[in-house]
XYZ file of C-alpha atoms in Angstrom:
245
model
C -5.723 40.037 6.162
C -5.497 40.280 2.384
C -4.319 37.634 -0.460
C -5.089 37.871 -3.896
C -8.162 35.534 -4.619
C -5.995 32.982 -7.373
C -3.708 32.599 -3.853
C -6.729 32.132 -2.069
C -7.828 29.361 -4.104
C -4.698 27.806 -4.083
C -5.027 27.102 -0.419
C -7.672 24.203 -1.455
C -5.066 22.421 -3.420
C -2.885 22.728 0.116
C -5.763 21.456 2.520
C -6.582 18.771 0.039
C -3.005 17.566 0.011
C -3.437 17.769 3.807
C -6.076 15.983 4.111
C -4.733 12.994 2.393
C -1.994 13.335 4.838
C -4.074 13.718 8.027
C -5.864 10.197 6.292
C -2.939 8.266 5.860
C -1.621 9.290 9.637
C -4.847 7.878 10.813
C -4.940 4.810 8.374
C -1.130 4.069 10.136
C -2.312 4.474 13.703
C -5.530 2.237 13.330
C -5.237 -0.468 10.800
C -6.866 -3.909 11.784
C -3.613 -5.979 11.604
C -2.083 -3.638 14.376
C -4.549 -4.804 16.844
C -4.361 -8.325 15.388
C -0.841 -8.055 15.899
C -1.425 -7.094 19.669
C -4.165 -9.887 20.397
C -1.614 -11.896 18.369
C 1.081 -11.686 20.555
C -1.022 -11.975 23.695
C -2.222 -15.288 22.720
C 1.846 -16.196 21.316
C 2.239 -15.270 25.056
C 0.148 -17.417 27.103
C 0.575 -20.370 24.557
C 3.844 -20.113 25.664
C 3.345 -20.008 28.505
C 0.662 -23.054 28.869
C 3.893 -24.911 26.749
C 5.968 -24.053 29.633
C 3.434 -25.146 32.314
C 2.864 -28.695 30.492
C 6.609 -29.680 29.383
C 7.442 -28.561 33.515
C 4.734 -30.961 34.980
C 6.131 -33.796 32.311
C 9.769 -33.107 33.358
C 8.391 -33.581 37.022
C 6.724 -36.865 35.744
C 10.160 -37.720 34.318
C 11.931 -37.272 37.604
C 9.355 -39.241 39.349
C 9.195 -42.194 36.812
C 13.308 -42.134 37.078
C 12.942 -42.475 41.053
C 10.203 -45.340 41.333
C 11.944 -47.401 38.431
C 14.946 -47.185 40.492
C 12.962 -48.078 43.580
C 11.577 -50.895 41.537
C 14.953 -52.044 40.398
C 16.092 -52.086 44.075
C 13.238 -54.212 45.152
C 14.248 -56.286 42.064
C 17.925 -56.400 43.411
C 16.540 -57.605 46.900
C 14.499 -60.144 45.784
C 17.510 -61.664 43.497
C 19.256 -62.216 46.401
C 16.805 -63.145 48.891
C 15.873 -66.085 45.886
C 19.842 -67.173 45.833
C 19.863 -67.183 49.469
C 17.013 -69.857 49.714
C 18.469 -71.721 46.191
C 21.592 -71.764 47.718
C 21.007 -74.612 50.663
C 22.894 -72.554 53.294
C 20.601 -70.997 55.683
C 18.458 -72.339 58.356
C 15.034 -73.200 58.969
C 14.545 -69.892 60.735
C 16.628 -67.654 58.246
C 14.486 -69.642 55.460
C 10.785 -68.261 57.144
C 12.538 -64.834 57.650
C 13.357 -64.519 54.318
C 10.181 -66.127 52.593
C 8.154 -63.515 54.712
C 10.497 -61.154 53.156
C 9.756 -62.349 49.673
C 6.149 -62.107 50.185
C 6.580 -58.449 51.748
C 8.648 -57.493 48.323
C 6.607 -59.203 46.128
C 3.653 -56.793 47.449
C 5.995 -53.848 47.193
C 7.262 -54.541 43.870
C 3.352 -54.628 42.668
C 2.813 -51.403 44.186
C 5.175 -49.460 42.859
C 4.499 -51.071 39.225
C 0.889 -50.015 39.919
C 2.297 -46.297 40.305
C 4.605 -46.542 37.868
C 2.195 -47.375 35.199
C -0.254 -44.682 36.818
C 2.723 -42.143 36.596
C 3.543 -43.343 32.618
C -0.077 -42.744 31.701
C 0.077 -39.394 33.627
C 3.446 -38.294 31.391
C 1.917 -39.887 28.081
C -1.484 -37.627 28.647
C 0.794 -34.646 29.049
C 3.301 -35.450 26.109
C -0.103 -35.418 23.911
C -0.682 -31.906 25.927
C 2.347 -30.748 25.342
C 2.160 -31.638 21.264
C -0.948 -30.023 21.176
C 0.205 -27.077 23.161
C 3.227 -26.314 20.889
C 0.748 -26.612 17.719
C -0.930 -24.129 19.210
C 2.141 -21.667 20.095
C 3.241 -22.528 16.096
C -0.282 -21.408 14.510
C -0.433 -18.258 16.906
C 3.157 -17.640 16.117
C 1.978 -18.142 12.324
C -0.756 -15.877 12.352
C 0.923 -13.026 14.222
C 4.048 -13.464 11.479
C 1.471 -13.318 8.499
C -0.271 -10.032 10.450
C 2.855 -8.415 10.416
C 3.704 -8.787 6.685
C 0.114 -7.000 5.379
C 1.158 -4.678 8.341
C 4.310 -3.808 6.866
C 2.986 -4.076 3.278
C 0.424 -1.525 4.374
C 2.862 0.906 6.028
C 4.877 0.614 2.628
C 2.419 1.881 0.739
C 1.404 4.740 2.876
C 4.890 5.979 3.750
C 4.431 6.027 -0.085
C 1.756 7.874 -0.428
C 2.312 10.048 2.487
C 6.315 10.865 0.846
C 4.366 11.549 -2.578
C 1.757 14.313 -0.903
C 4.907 15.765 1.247
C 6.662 16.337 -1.758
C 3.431 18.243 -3.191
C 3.190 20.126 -0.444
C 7.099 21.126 -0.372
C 6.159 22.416 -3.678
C 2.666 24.275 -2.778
C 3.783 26.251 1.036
C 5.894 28.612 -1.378
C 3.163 29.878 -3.598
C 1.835 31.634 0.013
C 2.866 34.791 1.991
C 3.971 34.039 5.234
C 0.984 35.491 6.902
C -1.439 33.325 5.061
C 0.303 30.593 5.838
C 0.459 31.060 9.258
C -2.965 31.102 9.679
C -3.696 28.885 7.582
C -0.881 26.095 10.263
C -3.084 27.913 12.745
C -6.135 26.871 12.104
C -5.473 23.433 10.850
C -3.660 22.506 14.057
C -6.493 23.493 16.043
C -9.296 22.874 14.130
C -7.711 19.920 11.983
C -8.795 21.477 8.278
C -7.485 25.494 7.406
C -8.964 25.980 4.146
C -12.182 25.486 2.714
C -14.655 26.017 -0.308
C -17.322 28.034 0.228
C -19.991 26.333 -1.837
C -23.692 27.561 -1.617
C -22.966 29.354 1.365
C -22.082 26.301 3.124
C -18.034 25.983 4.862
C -17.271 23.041 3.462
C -15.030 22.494 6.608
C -17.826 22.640 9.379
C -20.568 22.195 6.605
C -22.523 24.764 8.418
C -24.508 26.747 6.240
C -23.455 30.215 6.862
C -26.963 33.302 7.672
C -27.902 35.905 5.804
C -26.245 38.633 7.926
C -22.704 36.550 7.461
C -23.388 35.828 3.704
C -24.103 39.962 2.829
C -20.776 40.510 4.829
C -19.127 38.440 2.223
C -20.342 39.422 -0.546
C -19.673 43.208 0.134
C -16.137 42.188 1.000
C -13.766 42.672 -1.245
C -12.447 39.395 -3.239
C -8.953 39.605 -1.508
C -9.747 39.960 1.979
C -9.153 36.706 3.365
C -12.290 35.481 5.145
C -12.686 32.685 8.274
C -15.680 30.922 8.770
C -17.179 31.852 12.452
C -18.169 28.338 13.622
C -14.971 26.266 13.225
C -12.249 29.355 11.887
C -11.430 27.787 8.756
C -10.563 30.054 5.556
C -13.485 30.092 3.826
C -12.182 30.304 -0.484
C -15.068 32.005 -2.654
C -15.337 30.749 -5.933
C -18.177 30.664 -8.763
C -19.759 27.826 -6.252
C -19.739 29.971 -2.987
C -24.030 31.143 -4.192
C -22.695 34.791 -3.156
């Protein structure tokens, strides 16, 4: 293949812009807050989800405080009018032991149940401290992943900057080259990820392979617009004053 060598050269200027544009693709896919972001939301997730687990147990505390107070309050009841009974004058001897046994019995409940009760209220204070801590914790993850995602975004701004400036150099730069040339130039920088290089003291400054004598007297008996590939990784090698040939 032939180009004329000021064409050649050009091609630098092209894999240069390219290779600012193969960075910034890279510097997208991996930045840090992306995976901060991800272990981010995974910990959003199971703080959540801890949240969840603590405020059901407490509503199942609720429930059960709610049915022994009204157990209590039922005992309560019974007592009242077991106590009325006896003020009141009008039962018997017998009724009177029955119902003094009965007091007794109630009495024993009633301290019972306040025993659990008070167990149970300690129970659903312990988890309302849980659940404040808990929901702290969701707030700060939540925080963290928000304040990940603005540098993340900031960052992508200025890329998709940067990456809109070097496509607009490039729109500009493709024309300068016969169709050919270009062609293998998209060739080898799909495949090899860099098409153009400098030769510099017979080194490809793609592969950075210096190239052997045999290859280097090949070159320099070539004439200046053949267009030449380097033989270890195919890029174009571009002879300048710095090519040592």
């Amino acid at each position: 293949m032939k180009a004329e060598p000021a064409v050649q050269r050009q091609l630098l200027e092209l894999a240069k812009v390219d290779a600012e544009l193969s960075r910034t693709a890279h510097r997208r896919r991996t930045l840090p807050e992306l995976a901060e972001i991800d272990a981010g939301e995974k910990t959003v997730r199971e703080r959540r989800d801890a949240l969840v687990s603590v405020e059901t147990a407490a509503s199942d505390l609720d429930r059960e405080i709610a049915r022994q107070e009204k157990e209590i309050e039922s005992v309560r009841a019974r007592e009242d009018r077991d106590r009325k009974l006896l003020a009141s004058g009008s039962v018997n001897s017998k009724q009177m032991t029955d119902i003094e046994h009965e007091l007794q019995s109630l009495e024993r409940r009633q301290s019972a149940l306040e025993d659990d009760l008070l167990e149970l209220m300690e129970q659903r204070e312990a988890l309302g401290l849980d659940a404040q801590r808990t929901g702290a914790e969701v707030d700060k993850a939540e925080a963290e992943v928000a304040a990940a995602t603005a540098r993340r975004d900031e960052a992508f701004k200025d890329l998709d900057t940067t990456r809109a400036r070097r496509e607009e150099d490039r729109a500009k730069l493709v024309p300068r080259f016969p169709e050919p040339l270009l062609k293998l130039y998209e060739r080898v920088r799909e495949h090899k990820g860099i098409g153009a290089a400098l030769l510099r003291a017979r080194r490809c400054g793609a592969c950075q392979l210096e190239l052997d004598r045999n290859t280097v007297n090949e070159i320099k008996g070539a004439p200046e617009d053949d267009v030449i590939q380097c033989e270890n990784c195919g890029a174009i090698l571009v002879r300048t004053m710095e090519s040592g040939l």
